[in-house]
Coordinates of C-alpha atoms in Angstrom, one line a residue:
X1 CA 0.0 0.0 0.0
X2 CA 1.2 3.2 -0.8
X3 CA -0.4 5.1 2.3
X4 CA 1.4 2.3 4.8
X5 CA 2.8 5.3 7.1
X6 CA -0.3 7.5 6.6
X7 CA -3.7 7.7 8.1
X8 CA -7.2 8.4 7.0
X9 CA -8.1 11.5 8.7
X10 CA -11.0 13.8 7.2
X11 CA -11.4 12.2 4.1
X12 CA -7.3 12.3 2.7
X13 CA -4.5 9.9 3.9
X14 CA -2.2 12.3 5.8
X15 CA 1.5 12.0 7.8
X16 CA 1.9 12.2 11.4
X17 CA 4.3 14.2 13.4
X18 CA 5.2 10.6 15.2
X19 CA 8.7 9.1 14.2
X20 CA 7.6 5.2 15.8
X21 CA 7.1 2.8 13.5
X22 CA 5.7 -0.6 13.9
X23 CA 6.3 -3.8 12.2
X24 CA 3.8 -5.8 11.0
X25 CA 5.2 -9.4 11.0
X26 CA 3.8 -12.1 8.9
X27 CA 3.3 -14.9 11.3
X28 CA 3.4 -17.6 9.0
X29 CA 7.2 -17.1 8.3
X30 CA 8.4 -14.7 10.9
X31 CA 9.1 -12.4 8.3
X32 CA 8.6 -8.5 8.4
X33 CA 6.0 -7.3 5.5
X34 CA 6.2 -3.8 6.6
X35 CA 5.7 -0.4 8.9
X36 CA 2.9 1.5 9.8
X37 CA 3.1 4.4 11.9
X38 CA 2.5 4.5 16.1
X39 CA 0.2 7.6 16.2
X40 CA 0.4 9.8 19.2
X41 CA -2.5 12.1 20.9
X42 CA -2.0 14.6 18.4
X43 CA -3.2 12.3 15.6
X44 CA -6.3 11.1 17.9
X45 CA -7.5 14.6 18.1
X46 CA -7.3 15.8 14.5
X47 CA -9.5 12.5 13.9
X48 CA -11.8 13.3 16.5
X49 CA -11.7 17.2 15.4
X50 CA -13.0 16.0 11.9
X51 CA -15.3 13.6 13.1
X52 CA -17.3 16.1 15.2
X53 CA -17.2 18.3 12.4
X54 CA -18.9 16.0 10.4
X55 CA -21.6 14.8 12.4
X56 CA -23.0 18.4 12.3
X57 CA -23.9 17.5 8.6
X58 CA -23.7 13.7 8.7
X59 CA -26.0 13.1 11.0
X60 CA -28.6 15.1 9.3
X61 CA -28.8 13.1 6.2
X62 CA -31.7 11.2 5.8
X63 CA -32.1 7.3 6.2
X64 CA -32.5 7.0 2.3
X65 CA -28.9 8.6 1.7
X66 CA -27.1 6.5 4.3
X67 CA -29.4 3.5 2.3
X68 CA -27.9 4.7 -0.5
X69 CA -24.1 5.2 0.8
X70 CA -24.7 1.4 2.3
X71 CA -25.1 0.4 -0.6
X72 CA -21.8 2.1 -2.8
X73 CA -20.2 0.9 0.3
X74 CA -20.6 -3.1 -0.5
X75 CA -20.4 -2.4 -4.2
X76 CA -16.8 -1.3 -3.9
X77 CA -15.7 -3.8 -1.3
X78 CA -17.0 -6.8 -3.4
X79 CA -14.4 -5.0 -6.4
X80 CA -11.8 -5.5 -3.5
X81 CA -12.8 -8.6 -1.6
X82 CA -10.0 -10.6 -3.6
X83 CA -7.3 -7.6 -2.0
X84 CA -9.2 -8.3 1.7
X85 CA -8.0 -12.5 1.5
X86 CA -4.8 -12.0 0.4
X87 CA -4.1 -8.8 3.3
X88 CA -5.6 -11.0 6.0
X89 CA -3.9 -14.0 5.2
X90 CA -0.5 -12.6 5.0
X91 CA -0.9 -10.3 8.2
X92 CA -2.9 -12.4 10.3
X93 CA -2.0 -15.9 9.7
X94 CA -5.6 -17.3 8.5
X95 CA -5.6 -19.9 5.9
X96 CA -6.5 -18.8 2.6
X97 CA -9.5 -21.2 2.5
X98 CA -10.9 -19.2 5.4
X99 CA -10.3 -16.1 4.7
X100 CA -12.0 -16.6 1.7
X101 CA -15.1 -17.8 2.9
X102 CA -15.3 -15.9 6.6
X103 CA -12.6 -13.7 7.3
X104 CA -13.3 -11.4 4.4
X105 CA -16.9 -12.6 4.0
X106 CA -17.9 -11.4 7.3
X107 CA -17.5 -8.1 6.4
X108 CA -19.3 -8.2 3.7
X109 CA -21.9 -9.9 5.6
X110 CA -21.9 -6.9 7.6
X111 CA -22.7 -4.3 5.6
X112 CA -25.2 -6.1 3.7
X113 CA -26.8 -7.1 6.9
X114 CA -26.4 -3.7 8.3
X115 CA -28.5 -2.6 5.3
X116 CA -31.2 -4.6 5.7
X117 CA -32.1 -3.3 9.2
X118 CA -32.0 0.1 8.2
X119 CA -34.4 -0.5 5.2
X120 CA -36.5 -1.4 8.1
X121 CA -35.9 0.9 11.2
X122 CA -38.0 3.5 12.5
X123 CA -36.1 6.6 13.6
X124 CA -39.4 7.9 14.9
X125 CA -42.4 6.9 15.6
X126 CA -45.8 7.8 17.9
X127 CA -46.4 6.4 21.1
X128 CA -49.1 7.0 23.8
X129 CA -48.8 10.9 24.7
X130 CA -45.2 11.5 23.1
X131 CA -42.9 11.0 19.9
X132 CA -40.4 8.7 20.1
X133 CA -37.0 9.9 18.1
X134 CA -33.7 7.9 17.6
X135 CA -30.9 9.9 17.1
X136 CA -27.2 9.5 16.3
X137 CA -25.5 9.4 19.9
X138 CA -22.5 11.2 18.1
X139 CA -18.3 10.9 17.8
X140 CA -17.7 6.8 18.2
X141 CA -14.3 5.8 18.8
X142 CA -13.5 2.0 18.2
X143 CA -11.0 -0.1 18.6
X144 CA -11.0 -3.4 17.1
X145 CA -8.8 -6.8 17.4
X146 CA -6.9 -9.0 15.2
X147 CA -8.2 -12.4 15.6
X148 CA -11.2 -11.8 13.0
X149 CA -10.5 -8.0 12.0
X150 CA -13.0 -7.2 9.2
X151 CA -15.6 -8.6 11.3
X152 CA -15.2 -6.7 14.4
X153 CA -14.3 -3.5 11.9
X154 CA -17.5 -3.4 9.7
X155 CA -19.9 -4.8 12.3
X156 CA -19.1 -1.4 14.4
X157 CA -18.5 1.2 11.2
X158 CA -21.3 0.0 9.1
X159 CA -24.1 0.5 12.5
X160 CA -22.2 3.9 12.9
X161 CA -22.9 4.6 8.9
X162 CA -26.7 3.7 9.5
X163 CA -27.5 5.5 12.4
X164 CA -25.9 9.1 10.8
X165 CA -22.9 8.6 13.5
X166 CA -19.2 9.6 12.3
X167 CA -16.3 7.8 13.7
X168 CA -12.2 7.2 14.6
X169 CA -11.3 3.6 14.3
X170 CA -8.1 2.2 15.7
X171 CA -7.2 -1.3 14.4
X172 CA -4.9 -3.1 16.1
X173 CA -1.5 -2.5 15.3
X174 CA -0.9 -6.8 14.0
X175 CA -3.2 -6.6 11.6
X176 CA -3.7 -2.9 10.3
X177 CA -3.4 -3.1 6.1
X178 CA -7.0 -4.5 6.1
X179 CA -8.4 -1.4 7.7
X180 CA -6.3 0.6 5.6
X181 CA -8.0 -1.2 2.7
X182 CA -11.3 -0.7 4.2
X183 CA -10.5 2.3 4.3
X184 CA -9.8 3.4 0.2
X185 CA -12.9 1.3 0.2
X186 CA -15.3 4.2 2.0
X187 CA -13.3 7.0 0.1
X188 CA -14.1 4.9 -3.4
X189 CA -17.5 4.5 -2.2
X190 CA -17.8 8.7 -1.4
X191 CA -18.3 8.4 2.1
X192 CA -18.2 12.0 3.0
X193 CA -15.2 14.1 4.4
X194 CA -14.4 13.4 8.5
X195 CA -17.1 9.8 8.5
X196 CA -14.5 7.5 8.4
X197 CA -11.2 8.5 10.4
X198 CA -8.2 6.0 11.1
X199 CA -5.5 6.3 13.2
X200 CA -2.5 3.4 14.0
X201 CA -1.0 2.8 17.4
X202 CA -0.9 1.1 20.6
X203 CA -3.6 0.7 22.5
X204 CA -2.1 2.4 25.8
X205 CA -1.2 5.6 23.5
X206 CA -3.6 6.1 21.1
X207 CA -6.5 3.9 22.5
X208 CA -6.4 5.6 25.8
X209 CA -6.3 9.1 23.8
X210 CA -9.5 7.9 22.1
X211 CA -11.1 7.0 25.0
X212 CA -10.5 9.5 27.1
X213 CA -11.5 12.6 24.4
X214 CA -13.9 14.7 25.4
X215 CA -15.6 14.4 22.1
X216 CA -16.1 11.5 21.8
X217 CA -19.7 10.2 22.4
X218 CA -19.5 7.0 22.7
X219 CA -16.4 3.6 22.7
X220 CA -16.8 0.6 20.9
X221 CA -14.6 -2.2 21.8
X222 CA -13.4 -5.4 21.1
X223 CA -10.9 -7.5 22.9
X224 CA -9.3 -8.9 26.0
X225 CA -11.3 -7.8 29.7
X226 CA -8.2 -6.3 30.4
X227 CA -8.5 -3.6 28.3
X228 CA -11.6 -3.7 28.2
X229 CA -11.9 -2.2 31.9
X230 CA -9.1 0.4 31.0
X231 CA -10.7 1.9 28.2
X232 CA -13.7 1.9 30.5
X233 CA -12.0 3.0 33.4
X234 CA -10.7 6.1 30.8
X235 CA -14.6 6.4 29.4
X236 CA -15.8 7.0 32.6
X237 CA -14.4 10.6 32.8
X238 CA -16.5 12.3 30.4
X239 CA -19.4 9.6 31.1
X240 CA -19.3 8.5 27.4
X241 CA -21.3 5.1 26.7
X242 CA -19.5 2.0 26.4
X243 CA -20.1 -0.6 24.5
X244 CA -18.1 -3.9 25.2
X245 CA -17.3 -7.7 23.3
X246 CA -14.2 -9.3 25.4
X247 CA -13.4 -12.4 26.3
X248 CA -15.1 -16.1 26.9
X249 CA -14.4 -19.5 28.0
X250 CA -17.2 -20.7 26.3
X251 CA -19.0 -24.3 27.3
X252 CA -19.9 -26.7 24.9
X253 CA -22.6 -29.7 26.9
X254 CA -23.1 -32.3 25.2
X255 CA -26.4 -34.2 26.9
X256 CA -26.7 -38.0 26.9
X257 CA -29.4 -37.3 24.5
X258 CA -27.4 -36.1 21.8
X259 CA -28.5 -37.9 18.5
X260 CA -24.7 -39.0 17.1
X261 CA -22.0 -38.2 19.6
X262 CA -19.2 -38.6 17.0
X263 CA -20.9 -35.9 15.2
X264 CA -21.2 -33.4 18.1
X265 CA -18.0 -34.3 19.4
X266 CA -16.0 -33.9 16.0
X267 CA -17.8 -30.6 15.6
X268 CA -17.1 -28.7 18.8
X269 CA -13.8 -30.2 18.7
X270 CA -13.4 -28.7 14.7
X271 CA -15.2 -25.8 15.9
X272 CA -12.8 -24.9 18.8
X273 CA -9.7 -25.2 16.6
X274 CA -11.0 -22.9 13.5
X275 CA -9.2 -20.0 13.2
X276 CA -6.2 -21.4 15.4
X277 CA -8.8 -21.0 18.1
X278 CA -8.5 -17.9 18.2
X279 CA -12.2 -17.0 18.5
X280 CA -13.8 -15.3 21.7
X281 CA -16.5 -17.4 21.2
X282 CA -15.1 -20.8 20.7
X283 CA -16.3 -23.8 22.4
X284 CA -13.2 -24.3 24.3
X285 CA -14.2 -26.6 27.2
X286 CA -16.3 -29.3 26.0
X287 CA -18.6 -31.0 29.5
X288 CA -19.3 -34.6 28.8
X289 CA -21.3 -37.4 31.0
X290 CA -19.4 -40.3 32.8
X291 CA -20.9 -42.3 30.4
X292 CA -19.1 -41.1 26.9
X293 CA -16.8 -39.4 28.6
X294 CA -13.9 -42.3 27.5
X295 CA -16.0 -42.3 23.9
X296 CA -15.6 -38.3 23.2
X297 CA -11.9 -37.8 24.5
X298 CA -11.0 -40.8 21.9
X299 CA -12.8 -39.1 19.0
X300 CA -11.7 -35.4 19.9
X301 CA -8.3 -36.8 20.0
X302 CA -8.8 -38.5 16.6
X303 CA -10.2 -35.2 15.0
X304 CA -7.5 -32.6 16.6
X305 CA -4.5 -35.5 14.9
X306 CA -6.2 -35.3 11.9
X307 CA -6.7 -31.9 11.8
X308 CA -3.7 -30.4 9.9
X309 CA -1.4 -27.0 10.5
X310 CA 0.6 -25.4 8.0
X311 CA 1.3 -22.4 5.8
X312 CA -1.9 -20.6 5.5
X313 CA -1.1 -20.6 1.4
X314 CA -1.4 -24.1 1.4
X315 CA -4.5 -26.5 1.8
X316 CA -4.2 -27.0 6.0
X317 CA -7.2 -26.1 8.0
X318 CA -5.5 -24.0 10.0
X319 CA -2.5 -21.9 9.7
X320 CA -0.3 -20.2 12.7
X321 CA -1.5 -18.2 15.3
X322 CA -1.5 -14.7 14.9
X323 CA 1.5 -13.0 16.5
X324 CA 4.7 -13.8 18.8
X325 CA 2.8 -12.6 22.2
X326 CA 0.0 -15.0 21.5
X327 CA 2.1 -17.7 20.7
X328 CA 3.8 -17.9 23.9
X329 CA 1.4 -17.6 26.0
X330 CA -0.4 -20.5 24.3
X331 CA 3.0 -22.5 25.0
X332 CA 2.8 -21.8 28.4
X333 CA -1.0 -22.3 29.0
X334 CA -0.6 -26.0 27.6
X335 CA 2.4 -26.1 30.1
X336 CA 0.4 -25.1 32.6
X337 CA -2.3 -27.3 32.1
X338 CA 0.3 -30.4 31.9
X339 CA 1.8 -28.8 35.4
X340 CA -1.8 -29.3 36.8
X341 CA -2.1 -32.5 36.1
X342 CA -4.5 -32.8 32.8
X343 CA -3.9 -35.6 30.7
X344 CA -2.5 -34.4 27.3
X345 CA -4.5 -36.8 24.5
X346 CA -3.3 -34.5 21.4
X347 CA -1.3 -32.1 20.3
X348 CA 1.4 -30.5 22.9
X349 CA 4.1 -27.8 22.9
X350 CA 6.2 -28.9 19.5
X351 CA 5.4 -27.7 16.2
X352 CA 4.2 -29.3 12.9
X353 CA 6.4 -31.3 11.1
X354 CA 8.6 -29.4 8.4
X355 CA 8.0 -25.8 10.3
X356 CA 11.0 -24.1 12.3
X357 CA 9.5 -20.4 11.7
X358 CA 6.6 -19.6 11.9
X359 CA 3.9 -19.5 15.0
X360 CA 2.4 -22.8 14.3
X361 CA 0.6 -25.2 17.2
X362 CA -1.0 -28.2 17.1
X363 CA -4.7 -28.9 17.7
X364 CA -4.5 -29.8 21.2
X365 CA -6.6 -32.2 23.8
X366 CA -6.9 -32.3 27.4
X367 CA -8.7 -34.6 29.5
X368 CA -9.1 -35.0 33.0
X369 CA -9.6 -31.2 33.1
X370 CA -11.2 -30.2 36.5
X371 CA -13.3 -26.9 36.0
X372 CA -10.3 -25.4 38.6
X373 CA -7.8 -25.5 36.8
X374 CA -5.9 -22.8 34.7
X375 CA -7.1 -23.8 31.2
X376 CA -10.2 -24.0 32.1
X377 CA -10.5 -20.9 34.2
X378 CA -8.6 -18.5 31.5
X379 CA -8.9 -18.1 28.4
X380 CA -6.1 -19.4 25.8
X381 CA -7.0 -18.1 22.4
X382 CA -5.6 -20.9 20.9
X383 CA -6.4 -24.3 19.7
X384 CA -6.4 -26.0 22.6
X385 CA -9.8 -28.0 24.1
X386 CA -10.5 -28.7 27.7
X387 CA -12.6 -32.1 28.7
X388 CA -14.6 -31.8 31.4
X389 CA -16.6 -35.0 32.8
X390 CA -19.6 -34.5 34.8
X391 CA -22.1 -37.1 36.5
X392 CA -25.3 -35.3 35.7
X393 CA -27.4 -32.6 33.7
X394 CA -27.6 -30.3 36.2
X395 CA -23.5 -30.1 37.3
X396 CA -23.1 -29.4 33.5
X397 CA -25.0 -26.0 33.9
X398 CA -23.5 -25.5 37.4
X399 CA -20.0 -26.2 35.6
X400 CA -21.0 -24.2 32.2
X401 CA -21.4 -21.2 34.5
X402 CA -19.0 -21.4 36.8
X403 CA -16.6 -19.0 34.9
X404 CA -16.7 -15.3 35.2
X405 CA -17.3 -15.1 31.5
X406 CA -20.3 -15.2 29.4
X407 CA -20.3 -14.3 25.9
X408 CA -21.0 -17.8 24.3
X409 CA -22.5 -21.5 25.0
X410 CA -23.3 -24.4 23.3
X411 CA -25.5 -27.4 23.9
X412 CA -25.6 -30.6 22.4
X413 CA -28.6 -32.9 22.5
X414 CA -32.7 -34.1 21.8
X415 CA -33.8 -30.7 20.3
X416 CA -36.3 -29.5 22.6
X417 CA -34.2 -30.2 25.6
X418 CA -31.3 -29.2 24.5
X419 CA -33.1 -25.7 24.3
X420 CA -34.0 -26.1 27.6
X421 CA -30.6 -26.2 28.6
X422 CA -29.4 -23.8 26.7
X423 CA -31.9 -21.2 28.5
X424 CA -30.3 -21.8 31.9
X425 CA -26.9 -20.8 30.5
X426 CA -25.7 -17.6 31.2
X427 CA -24.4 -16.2 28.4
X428 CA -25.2 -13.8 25.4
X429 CA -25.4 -16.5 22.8
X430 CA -26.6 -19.8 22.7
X431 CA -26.0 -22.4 19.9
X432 CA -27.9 -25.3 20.1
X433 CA -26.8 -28.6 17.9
X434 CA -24.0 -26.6 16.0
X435 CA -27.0 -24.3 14.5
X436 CA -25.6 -21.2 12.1
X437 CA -26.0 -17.6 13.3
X438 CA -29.4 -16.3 12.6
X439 CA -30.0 -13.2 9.9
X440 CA -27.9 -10.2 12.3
X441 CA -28.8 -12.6 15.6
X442 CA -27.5 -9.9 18.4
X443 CA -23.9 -10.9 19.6
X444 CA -22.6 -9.9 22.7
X445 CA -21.7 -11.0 26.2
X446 CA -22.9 -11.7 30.2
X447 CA -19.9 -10.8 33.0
X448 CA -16.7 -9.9 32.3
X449 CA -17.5 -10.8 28.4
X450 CA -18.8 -7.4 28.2
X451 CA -21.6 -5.1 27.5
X452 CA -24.2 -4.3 24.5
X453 CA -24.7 -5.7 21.1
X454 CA -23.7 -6.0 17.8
X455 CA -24.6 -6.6 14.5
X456 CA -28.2 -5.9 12.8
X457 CA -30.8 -3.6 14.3
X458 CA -28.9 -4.6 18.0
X459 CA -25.9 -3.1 16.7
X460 CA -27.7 0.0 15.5
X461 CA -29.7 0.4 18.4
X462 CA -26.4 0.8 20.4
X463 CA -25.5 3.6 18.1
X464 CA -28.6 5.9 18.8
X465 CA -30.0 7.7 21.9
X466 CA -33.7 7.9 22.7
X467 CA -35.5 10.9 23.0
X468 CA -39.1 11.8 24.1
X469 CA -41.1 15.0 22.2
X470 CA -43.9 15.7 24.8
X471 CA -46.1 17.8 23.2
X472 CA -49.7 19.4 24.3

């Protein structure tokens, strides 16, 4: 890209004053690929500056223009979704066959779903004595992850498009070129001057300066509860909403009903190693009966050996994880859970045959996984599945929400009971029988997995404030 060191501030790609660079590594090799710029304070509040000054005009246009922008939006990311696979790939380590049909996809998903919500939303409306208006809350800043970054990105910018909000994304600093893309995507598109701002940097620099602006209206975040509570912690001064998706430790309970356990088993074990588990709302501690417990841990091991790890170019299932940090703290996690006494089934510490560079790990099992112990009380972001064994339906729920997180759970069973499960769990989503995501089904998590919605008219909604017109 020829804007690498630049950012998209007020509708041209501009330089910073900052001299730090960062490199963005390609984790599949070890390799550097290139630099973008750390921004400072100074680069926060020129984005901010323009994105207030938008949002006097912005959000005054009417729903059938932001329709209408939606629309040139998707157009000109579908003439650059082949430029979104290869980015991702190359800067965050997901195999080509995935970024293909998710990583990249999702964002178109996004849009389009985004769309379809606001063809339908009601920005104002009559109610008993008053008028009920929705209206654009303002200035959002959001910062956004690497695990699955055009999701998280367009799930936030295209709710902030359809409710007439602007807005100052900062991506992480791993995977940044795909924002960077996104972003000549809304200047082809002709989203208007000071919309869509971007600014590079660590999240202790430029994320806290984002947070902590006094105009900005409201944060959107995704990523660890860590810093989640600091960018709440530096919301709270100026009382700015907050708007949260963080971590999980997600329970998968598979009920002695379950129609085909190698099916269910196979699945949540697949399931918990896409991406090089590194989902926030993978299935990563899997609660069977006593009675298949010895059944599932011999076909979870069979699926994690056969499950294959290599350069994301190539056809593996899964490539490397994401970045050094990541990778060595999914080392010592499977240490850990070893040190504790879990019994290792698959996988381990070592890497794929044939790969000394590279941040590669093998799908990995543990059984005999108490729900005490370290792996199954943190969350690894990596392919690694816990097996938890429990002696009846109602220490699975005790167990499934015994965890101080809450953004995901799965159960696995006879339909109508398995739903009946699922309601006691606590958690923001429920997947029952390995069911897809409904049509812009609101995502978003219990506890310390965060606060408020995303995606469809949930993800909207979070971007407008209510008001009452009492009139005579």
């Amino acid at each position: 890209m020829s804007n690498d060191l630049n950012f998209y501030i007020n509708g041209e790609w501009v330089q910073s004053d900052s001299n730090e660079l960062i490199d963005v590594i390609n984790p599949a090799n070890e390799e550097v690929i290139g630099q973008v710029t750390a921004g400072n304070k100074d680069d926060i509040d020129m984005a901010v500056n323009a994105a207030s000054d938008a949002f006097k005009t912005f959000s005054k246009t009417s729903k059938e223009e932001r329709i209408e922008l939606l629309k040139k939006i998707i157009e000109e990311y579908e003439k650059r979704y082949d430029d979104f696979v290869k980015v991702i790939t190359r800067e965050m380590g997901a195999p080509k066959w995935l970024s293909e049909r998710a990583q990249a996809n999702t964002g178109l998903i996004n849009f389009k779903e985004t769309l379809e919500a606001l063809q339908e939303f009601e920005f104002e409306k009559e109610e008993d004595g008053y008028t009920l208006r929705k209206e654009p809350i303002g200035v959002i800043g959001m910062i956004t992850p690497w695990n699955w970054p055009m999701n998280q990105i367009t799930t936030k910018v295209s709710a902030a498009i359809a409710s007439g909000c602007t807005m100052v994304l900062k991506p992480s600093e791993i995977s940044p070129y795909c924002s960077m893309l996104l972003a000549e995507v809304m200047h082809s598109a002709g989203v208007p001057k000071g919309v869509f701002n971007l600014v590079n940097g660590y999240g202790p620099i430029v994320g806290a300066a984002l947070s902590e602006h006094e105009k900005v209206d409201m944060m959107s975040f995704t990523g660890s509860t860590r810093a989640g509570v600091a960018v709440a912690q530096a919301s709270a001064q100026t009382v700015k909403r907050v708007q949260q998706e963080l971590g999980g430790k997600s329970a998968n309970i598979i009920l002695d009903d379950v129609p085909d356990l190698e099916k269910s088993v196979k699945g949540g074990a697949g399931h918990c190693f896409l991406n090089s588990g590194q989902s926030c709302n993978a299935p990563t501690r899997m609660l069977v009966s006593s009675s298949n417990y010895d059944k599932a841990i011999e076909i979870a091991a069979a699926t994690a050996n056969a499950t294959t790890v290599g350069d994301p170019n190539e056809d593996h299932r899964l490539g490397p994880i994401s970045n050094k940090t990541q990778y060595e703290k999914v080392l010592k996690m499977i240490e850990i859970g070893i040190e504790e006494g879990a019994r290792l089934v698959a996988g381990g510490m070592e890497k794929p045959d044939g790969y000394e560079k590279g941040y590669y790990v093998k799908p990995t099992v543990f059984a005999d996984v108490t729900n005490d112990m370290t792996i199954a009380r943190e969350e690894i972001f990596g392919p690694v599945l816990c097996i938890i064994k429990y002696e009846d339906e109602q220490q699975a729920i005790d167990i499934a929400n015994d965890t101080e997180y809450g953004l995901a759970g799965y159960v696995q069973g006879e339909l109508s009971h398995a739903i009946e499960v699922g309601k006691q769990i606590r958690a923001g989503q429920v997947t029952i029988n390995g069911g897809a995501r409904g049509n812009a089904a609101p995502f978003g998590g219990y506890k310390s997995s965060g606060n408020g919605r995303e995606h469809g008219r949930h993800g909207l909604d979070e971007c407008l404030e209510t008001k009452a017109i009492i009139s005579p």
